[in-house]
XYZ file of C-alpha atoms in Angstrom:
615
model
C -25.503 28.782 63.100
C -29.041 27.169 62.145
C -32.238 29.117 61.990
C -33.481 27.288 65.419
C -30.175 28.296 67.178
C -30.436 31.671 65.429
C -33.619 32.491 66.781
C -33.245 31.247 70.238
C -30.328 33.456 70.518
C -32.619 36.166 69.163
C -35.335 35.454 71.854
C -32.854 35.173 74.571
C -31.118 38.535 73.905
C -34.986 40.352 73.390
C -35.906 39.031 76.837
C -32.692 41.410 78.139
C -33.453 43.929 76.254
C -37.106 44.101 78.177
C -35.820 43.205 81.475
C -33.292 46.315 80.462
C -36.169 48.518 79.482
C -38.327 47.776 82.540
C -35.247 48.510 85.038
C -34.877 51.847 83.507
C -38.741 52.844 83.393
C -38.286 51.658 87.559
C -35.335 53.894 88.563
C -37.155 57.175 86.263
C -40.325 56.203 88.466
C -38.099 55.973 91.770
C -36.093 58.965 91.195
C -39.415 61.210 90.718
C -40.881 60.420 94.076
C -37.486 60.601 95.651
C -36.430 64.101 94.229
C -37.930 66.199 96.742
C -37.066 64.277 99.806
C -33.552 64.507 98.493
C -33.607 67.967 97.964
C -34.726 68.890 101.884
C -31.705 67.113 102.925
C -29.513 69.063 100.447
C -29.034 66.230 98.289
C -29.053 67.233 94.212
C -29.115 64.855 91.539
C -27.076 65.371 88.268
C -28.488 67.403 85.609
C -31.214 66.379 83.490
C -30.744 62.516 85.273
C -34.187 62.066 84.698
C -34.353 63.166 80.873
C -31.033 60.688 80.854
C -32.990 57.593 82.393
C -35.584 58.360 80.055
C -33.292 58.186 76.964
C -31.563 55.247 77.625
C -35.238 53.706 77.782
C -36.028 55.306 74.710
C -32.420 53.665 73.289
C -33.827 50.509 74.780
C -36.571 50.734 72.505
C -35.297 51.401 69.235
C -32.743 48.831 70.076
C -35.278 46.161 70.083
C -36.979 47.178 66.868
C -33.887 47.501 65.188
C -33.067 43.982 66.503
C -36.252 42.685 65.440
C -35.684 44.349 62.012
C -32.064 42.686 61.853
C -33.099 39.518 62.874
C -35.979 39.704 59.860
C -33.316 40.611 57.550
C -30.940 38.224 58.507
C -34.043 35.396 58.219
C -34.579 36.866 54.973
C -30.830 36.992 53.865
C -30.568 33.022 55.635
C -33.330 31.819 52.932
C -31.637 33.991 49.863
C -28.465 31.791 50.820
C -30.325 29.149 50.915
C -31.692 29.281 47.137
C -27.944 28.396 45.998
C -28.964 24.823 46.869
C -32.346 24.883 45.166
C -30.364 26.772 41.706
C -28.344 23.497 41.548
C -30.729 20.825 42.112
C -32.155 18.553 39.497
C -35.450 18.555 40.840
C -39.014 18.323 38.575
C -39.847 22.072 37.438
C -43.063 21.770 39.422
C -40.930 21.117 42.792
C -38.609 23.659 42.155
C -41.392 26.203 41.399
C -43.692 25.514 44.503
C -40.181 25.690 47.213
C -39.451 29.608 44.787
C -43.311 30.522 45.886
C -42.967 29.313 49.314
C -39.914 31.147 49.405
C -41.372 34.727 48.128
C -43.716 34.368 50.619
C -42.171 33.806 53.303
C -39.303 36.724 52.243
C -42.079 39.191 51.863
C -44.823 37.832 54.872
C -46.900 38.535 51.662
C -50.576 37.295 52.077
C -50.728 35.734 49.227
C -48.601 34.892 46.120
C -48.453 33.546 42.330
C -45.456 32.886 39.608
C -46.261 33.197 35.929
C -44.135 32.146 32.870
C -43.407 31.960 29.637
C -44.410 29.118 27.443
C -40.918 28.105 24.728
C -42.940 27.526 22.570
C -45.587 29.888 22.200
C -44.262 32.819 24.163
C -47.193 33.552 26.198
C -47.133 34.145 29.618
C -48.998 31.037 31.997
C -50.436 30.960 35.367
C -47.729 28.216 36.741
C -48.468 27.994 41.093
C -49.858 29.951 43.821
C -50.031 30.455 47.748
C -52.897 32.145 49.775
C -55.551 31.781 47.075
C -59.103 29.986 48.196
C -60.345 26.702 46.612
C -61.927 29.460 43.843
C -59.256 31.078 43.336
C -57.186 28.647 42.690
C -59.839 27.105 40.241
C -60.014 30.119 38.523
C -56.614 29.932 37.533
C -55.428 33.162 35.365
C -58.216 35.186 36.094
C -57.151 36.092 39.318
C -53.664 37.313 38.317
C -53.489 41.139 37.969
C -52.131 41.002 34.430
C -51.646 44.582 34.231
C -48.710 44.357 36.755
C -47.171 40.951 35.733
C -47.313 42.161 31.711
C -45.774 45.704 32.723
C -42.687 43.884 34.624
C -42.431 41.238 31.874
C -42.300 43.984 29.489
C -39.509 46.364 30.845
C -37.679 43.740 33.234
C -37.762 46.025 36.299
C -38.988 44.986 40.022
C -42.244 46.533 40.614
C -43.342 47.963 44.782
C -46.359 49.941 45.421
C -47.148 50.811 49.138
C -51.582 51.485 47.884
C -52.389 50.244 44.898
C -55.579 51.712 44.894
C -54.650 55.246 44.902
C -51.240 54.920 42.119
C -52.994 56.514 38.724
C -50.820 53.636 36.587
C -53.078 50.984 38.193
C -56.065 53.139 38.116
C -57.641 51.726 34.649
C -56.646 47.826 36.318
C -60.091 45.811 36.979
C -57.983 43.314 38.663
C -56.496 46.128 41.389
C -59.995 47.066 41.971
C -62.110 44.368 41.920
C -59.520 42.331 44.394
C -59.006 45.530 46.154
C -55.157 45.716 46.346
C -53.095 47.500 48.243
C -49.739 46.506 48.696
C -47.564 44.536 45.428
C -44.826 43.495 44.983
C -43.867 42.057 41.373
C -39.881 40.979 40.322
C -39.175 39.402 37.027
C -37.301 36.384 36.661
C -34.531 36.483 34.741
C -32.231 33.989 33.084
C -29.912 34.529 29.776
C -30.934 37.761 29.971
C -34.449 37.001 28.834
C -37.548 37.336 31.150
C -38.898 33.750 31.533
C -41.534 34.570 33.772
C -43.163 37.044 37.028
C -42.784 36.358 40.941
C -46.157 38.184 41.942
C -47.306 38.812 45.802
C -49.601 41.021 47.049
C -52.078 42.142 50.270
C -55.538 43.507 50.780
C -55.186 44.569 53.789
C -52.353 46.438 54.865
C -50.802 49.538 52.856
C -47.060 50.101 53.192
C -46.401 46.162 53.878
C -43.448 45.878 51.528
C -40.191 48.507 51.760
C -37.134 48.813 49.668
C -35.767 45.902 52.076
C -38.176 43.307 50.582
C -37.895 44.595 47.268
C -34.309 44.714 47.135
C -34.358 40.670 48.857
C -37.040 39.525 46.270
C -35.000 41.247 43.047
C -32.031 39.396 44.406
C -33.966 35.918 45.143
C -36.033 36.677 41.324
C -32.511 36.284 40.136
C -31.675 33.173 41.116
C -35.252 31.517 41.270
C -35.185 32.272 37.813
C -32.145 30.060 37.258
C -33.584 27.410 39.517
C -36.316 27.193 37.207
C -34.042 26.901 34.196
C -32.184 24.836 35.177
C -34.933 22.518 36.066
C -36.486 22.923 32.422
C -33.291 21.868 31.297
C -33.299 18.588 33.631
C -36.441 17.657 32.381
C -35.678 18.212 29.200
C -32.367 16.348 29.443
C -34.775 13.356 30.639
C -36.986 13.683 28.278
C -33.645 13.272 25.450
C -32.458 10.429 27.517
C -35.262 8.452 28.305
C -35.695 9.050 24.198
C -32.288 7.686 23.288
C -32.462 4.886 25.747
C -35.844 3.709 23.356
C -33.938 4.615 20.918
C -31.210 2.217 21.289
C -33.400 -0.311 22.786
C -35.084 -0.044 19.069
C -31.652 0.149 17.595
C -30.646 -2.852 19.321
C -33.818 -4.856 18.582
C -33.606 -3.855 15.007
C -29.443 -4.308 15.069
C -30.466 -7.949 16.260
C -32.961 -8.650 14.217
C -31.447 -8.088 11.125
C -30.797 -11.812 9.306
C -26.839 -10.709 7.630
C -24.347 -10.147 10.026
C -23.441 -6.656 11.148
C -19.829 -5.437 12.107
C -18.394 -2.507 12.265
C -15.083 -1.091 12.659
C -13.520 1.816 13.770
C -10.148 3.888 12.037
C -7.515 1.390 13.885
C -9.662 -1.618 11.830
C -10.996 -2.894 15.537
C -14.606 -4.082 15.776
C -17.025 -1.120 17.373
C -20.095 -3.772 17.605
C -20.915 -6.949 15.945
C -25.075 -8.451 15.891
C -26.392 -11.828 16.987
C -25.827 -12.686 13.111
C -22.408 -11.545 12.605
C -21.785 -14.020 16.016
C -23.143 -17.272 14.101
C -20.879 -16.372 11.218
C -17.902 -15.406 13.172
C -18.160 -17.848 16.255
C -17.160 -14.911 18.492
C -19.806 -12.733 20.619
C -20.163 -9.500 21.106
C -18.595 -9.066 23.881
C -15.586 -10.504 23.105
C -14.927 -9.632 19.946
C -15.484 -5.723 20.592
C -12.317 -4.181 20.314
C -10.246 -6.947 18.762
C -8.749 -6.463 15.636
C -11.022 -7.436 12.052
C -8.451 -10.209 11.233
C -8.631 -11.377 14.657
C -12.308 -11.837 14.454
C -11.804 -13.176 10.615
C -8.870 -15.229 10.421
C -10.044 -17.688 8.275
C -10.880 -14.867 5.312
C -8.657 -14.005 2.517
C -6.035 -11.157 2.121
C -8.486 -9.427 -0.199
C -10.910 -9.055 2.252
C -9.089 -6.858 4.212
C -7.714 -5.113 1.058
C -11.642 -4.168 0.171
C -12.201 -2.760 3.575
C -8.952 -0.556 3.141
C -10.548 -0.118 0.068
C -13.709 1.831 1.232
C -11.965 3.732 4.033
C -9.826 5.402 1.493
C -12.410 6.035 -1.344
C -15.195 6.499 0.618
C -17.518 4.584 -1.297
C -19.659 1.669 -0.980
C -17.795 -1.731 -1.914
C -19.963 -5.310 -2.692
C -17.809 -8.269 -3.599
C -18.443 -12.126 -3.297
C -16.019 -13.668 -0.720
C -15.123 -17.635 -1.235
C -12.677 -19.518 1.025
C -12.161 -22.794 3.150
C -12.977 -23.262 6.395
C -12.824 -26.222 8.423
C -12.927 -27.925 5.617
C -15.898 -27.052 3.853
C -16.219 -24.519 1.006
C -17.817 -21.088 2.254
C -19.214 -18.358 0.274
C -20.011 -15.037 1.488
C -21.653 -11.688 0.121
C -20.464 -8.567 1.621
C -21.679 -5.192 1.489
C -19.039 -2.724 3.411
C -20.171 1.023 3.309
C -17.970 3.769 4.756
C -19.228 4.896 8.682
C -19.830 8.777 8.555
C -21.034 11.637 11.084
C -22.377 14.539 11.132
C -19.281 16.111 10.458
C -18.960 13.555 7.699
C -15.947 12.772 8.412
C -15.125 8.736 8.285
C -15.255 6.577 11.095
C -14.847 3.481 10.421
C -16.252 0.683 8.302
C -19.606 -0.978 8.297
C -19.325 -4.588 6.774
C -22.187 -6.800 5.888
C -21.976 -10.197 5.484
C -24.955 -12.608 4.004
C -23.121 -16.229 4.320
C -24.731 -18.141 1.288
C -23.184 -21.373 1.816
C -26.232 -23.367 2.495
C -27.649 -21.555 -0.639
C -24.718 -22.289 -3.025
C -24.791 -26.148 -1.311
C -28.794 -26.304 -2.043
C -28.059 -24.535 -5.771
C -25.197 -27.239 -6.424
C -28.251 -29.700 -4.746
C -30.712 -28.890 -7.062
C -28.262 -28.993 -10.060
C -27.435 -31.891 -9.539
C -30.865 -33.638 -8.963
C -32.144 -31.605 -12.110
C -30.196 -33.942 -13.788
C -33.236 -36.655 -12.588
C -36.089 -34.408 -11.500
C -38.054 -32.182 -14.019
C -37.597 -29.043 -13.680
C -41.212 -27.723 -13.227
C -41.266 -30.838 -10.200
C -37.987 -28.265 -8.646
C -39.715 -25.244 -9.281
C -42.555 -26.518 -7.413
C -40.004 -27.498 -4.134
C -39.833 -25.167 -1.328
C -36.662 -26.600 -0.555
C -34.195 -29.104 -1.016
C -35.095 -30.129 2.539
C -38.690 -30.986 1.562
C -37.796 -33.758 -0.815
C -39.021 -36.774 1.656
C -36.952 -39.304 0.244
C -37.400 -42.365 2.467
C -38.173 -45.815 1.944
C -41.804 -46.325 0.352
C -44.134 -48.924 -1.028
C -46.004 -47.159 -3.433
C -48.549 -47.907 -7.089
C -45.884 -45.981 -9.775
C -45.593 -46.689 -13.517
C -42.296 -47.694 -14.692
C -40.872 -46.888 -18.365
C -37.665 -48.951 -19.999
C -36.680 -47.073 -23.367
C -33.924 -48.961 -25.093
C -31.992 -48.135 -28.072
C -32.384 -50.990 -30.559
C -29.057 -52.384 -32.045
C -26.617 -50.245 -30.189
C -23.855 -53.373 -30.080
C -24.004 -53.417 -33.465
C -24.405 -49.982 -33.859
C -21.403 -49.062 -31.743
C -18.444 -51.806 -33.618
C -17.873 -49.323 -36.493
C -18.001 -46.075 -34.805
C -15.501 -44.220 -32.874
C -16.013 -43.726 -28.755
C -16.330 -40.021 -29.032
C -18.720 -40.587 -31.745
C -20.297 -42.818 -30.516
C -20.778 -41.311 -27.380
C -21.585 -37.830 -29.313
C -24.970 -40.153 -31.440
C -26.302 -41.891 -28.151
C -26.052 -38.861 -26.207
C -28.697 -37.402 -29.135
C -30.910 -39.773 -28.370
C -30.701 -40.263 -24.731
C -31.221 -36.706 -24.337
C -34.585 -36.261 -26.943
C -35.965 -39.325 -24.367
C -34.890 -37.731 -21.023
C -36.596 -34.030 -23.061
C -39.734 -35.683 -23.444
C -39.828 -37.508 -20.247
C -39.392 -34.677 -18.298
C -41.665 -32.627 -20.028
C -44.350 -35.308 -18.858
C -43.216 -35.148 -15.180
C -41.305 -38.042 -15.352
C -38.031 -38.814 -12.925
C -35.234 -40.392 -15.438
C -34.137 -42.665 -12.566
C -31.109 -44.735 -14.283
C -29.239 -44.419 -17.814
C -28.140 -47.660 -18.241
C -25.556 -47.548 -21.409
C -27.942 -47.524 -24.042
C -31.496 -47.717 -22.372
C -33.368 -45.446 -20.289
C -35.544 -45.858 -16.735
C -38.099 -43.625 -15.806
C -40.717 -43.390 -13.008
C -43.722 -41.863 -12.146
C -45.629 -41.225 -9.149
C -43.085 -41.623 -6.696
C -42.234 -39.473 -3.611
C -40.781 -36.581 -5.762
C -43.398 -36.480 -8.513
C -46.778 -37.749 -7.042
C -49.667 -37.762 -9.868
C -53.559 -39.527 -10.236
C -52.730 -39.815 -13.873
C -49.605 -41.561 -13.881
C -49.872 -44.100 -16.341
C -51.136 -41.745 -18.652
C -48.443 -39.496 -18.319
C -45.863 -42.416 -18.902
C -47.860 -43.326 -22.741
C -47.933 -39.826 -23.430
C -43.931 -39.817 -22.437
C -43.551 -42.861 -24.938
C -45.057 -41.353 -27.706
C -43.227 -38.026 -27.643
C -40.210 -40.101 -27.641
C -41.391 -41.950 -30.808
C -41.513 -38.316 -31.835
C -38.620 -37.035 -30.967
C -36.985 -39.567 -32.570
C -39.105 -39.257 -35.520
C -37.740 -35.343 -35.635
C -34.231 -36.533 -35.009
C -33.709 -38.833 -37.990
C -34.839 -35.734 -39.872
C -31.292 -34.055 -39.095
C -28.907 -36.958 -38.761
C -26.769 -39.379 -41.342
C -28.689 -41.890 -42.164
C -26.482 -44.356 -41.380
C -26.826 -43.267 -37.512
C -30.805 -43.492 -37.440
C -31.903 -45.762 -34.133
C -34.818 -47.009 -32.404
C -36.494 -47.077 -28.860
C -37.819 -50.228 -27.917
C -40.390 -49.185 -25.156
C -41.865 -50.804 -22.150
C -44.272 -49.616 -19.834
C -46.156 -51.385 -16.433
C -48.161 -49.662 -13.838
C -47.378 -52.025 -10.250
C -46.133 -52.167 -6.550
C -42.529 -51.221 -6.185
C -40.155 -50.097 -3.556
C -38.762 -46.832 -3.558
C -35.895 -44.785 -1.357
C -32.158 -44.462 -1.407
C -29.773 -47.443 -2.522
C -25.920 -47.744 -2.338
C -23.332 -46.998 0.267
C -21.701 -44.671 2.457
C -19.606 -42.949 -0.249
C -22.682 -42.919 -2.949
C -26.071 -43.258 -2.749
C -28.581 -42.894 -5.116
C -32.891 -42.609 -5.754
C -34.398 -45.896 -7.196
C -37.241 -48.299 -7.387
C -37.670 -51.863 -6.615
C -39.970 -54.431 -7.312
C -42.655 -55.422 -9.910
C -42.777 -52.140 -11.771
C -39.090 -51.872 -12.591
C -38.695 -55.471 -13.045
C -42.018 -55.983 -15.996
C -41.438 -53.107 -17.763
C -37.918 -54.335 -18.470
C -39.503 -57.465 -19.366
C -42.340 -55.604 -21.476
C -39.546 -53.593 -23.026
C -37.644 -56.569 -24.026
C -40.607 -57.930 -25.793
C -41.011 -54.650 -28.111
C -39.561 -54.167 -31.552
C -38.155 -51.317 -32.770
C -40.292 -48.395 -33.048
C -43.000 -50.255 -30.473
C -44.593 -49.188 -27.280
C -45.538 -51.937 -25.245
C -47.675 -51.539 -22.363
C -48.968 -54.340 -19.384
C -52.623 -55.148 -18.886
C -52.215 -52.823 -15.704
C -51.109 -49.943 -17.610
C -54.032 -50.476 -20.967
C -57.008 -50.584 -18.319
C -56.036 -47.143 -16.483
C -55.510 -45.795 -20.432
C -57.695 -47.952 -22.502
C -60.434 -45.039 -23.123
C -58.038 -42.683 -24.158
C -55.303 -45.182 -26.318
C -55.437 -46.885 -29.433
C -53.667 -50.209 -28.442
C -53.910 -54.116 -29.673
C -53.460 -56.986 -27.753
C -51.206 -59.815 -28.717
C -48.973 -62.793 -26.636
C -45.603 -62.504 -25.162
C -43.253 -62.948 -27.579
C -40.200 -63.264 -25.654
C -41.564 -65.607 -22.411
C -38.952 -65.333 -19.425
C -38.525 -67.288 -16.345
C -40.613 -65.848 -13.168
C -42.854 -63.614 -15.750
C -45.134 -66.496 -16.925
C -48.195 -65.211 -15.621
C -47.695 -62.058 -18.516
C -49.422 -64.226 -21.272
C -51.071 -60.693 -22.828
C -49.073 -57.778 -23.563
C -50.710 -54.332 -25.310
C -49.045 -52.895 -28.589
C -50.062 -49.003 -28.701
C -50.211 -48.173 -32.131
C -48.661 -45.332 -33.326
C -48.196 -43.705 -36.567
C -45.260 -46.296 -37.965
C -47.690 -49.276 -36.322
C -50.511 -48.294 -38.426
C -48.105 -48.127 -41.268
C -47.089 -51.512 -41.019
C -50.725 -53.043 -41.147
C -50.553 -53.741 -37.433
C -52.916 -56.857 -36.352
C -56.089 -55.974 -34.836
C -57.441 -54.319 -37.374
C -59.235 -50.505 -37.021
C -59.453 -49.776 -33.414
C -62.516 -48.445 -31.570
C -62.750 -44.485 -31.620
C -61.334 -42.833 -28.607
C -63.158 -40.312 -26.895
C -62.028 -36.880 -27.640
C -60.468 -36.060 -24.855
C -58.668 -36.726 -21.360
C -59.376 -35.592 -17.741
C -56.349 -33.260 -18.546
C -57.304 -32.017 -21.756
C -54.568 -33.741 -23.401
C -55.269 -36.631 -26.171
C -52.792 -39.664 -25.789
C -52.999 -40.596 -29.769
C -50.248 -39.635 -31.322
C -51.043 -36.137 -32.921
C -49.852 -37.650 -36.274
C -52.579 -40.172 -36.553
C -54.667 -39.171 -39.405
C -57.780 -40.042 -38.494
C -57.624 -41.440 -35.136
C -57.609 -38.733 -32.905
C -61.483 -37.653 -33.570
């Protein structure tokens, strides 16, 4: 039965009661006037009838107060029952806490009402919600609550009633008692775990007496399980609180999990993946999704055996294992670094296996890259690459300087020697040019048996100072050559016949589909051939082009073509640079002008061993 129905029925059966009580006080009142007329006639009503009619009225009477009392207590004991529903919702604290005062108050028809508790963390005791207070009051917060009461029930635990609060000596020290002039309190703490967490507080000003034994006994009860209301709410919160802060938590996780560049799996005690990242996808070619709960070999097929061996590895010894893994795979070489660490809890007990996986194929394929085009490219030009990727090798017209170094009498040379030897003495040479080249930022674009090409200013090595870089080249050869006669048979001593010409030429990849390769076309390539055929032994011989880039910082002669060739006869005047051995000889030309002493680099291009010259 609801409250509604409850109290209907209640109305219904007071309205009897009345029309009970008011027949009775009738037939007393009819019987009086009638007694005397019925005792002339000899007529005698019963013994103490009257006193009897007036009893059962009086029965009437404290039937309907008790009624009204039972139906209060059975209102009161309807909204106790009803605080089993509010103990097991997950409602805010603050809800919970304002339905426990509305509660108290209405148990008690208190006037007006408050609930203190108990900080966690600091222990203290905290004006939480009220009921009955004015606007001021309520802004006043604590310093309406009668602390005196509320501290002695937190302290011992037990319910508090007091019919006049204003004449009990334990309150009579309390400003609060007397300056709100109290009369009636009642005060129950509320317990939970066996702790106090806080003080159900209700009071009046008016009337003395208001609460009995029956409200006290109610509001202990309802303290008891307000108290784990409240709890329980706390605990709701605070379980939001922990969820909402592992939900960021993962969300982090996850961002961080995906933004981590290796690939991430990890696998549990049965070797099936937990979780793979957005990395560990690209290298496997399975998702997430899919790949969760599959087997590792599954995921890896293409691996080897002692992949998996290493992984059994770290489950058993616990310890962190880093090994390079190479295999095939669709037909091109892969190489992989993995890391794979041992997954522990808190219990640190083992899991499962974390594996991470850096995939430096593209790396190894750019290393093998760069290798391979050090064997052309200086290495200070590589250095000096951000990546292979960078290297704009297309087709280009372009002003470069073009050196032909060839090794003079190698036919000859070569008839008496054997191939390994042979090989073993050009090599010498060919590698003290390709030295000094490259220490000039040069590109040795072709070895070509004997004879060497090499290129400046072109896509990969772009320089102002070109030509002068390519005379400085030439006479470090002359140098190194110089140096190497100092350690070899005599019998094996050679010399570079050098040309040099700064022109137009074509540059960008040649060959076919199976090999291609970096070279020049043109005028360049094509007169510095032609100047280097027309060089003796020992000589540098540079074009017209090339002396009036260099001509303030060179010691060089003039002198005809000695060699003309078809399609070159507008080269009637070719430029000798004279070197040590030149000088030597009583080269033509006589003294040459002085040079200045220096050049925009800071680098003389007379040869060092010039006495005299390079002032």
């Amino acid at each position: 039965m609801n409250e509604a129905a409850a109290t209907t029925g209640f109305s219904a059966l007071q309205t009897q009661l009345k029309a009970l009580k008011t027949r009775a006080e009738e037939m007393k009142t009819l019987l009086e006037q009638q007694q005397e007329l019925l005792r002339r006639r000899g007529i005698s009503l019963p013994a103490n009838a009257i006193d009897r009619l007036w009893a059962i009225r009086s029965n009437i009477d404290r039937l309907s107060v008790s009624l009204v009392d039972t139906h209060m207590q059975l209102r009161q004991l309807r909204r106790l029952a009803e605080t089993t529903a509010l103990v097991n919702s997950a409602q805010e604290t603050d809800q919970v806490l304002n339905e426990v005062m509305e509660t108290v108050i209405q148990l008690t028809q208190a006037e007006r009402g408050y609930i203190v508790l108990r900080n966690p963390e600091t222990g203290e005791l905290e004006f939480t919600v009220a009921r009955g207070l004015s606007a001021e009051e309520t802004a006043a917060g604590g310093r309406i609550v009668s602390w005196s009461v509320i501290n002695m029930v937190a302290e011992s635990g037990e319910p508090l009633l007091t019919v006049n609060a204003g004449a009990d000596e334990q309150f009579s020290h309390s400003e609060s008692i007397a300056g709100f002039s109290l009369l009636s309190i009642l005060a129950v703490p509320l317990i939970a775990r066996d702790e106090v967490i806080g003080v159900a507080y209700c009071d009046n000003r008016i009337m003395a007496g208001l609460f009995k034994e029956n409200e006290l006994s109610l509001l202990t009860s309802f303290g008891q399980q307000a108290a784990v209301a409240i709890e329980n709410a706390r605990l709701f919160e605070d379980i939001r609180a922990q969820l909402a802060l592992i939900e960021e938590m993962q969300v982090r996780l996850s961002n961080i999990f995906a933004s981590i560049g290796s690939g991430v799996i990890t696998v549990n005690g049965e070797n099936c993946v937990l979780v793979c990242n957005e990395a560990a996808e690209l290298i496997t070619g399975t998702t997430n999704a899919k790949a969760c709960g599959m087997p590792l070999n599954a995921v890896l097929p293409q691996v080897t055996e002692s992949f998996y061996d290493s992984v059994e590895r770290v489950r058993h010894e616990r310890m962190q294992h880093i090994w390079a893994e190479r295999f095939e795979h669709l037909g091109r070489q892969r190489y992989w670094q993995v890391v794979a660490s041992p997954l522990r809890g808190d219990d640190q007990v083992n899991h499962g296996v974390a594996i991470v996986i850096d995939d430096l194929t593209e790396r190894k394929e750019q290393e093998e890259q760069r290798r391979l085009l050090g064997t052309f490219v200086p290495e200070a030009l590589l250095e000096n690459i951000g990546s292979i990727s960078e290297l704009d090798t297309s087709t280009a017209e372009r002003t470069i300087s073009a050196m032909f170094a060839d090794v003079d009498g190698f036919t000859a040379f070569s008839a008496y020697l054997q191939p390994e030897d042979l090989m073993r003495i050009i090599n010498r040479y060919l590698g003290a040019a390709s030295e000094a080249i490259n220490e000039h930022d040069g590109i040795v674009d072709q070895y070509l048996g004997d004879a060497i090409k090499a290129l400046w200013n072109t896509q990969l090595n772009q320089q102002d100072d070109h030509a002068a870089q390519a005379v400085r080249a030439a006479l470090a050869i002359m140098r190194e050559v110089e140096a190497l006669h100092e350690v070899v048979d005599e019998q094996h001593t050679l010399r570079f016949c050098i040309g040099i010409h700064t022109g137009h030429s074509v540059l960008g990849m040649v060959g076919g589909a199976n090999r291609v390769e970096f070279a020049a076309l043109g005028e360049a390539p094509d007169v510095g051939k032609f100047l280097q055929e027309n060089a003796e032994p020992g000589e540098i011989i540079i074009s017209a082009a090339t002396y009036e880039l260099v001509k303030d910082h060179v010691h060089a002669e003039a002198m005809p073509t000695r060699k003309p060739k078809a399609g070159f006869e507008r080269i009637n005047t070719i430029y000798r640079v004279l070197t040590r051995g030149a000088a030597d000889n009583g080269a033509q030309g006589g003294q040459p002008t002085p040079a200045p002493s220096s050049l925009p680099t800071g680098q003389s291009l007379r040869d060092p061993d010039e006495s005299g010259r390079g002032s």
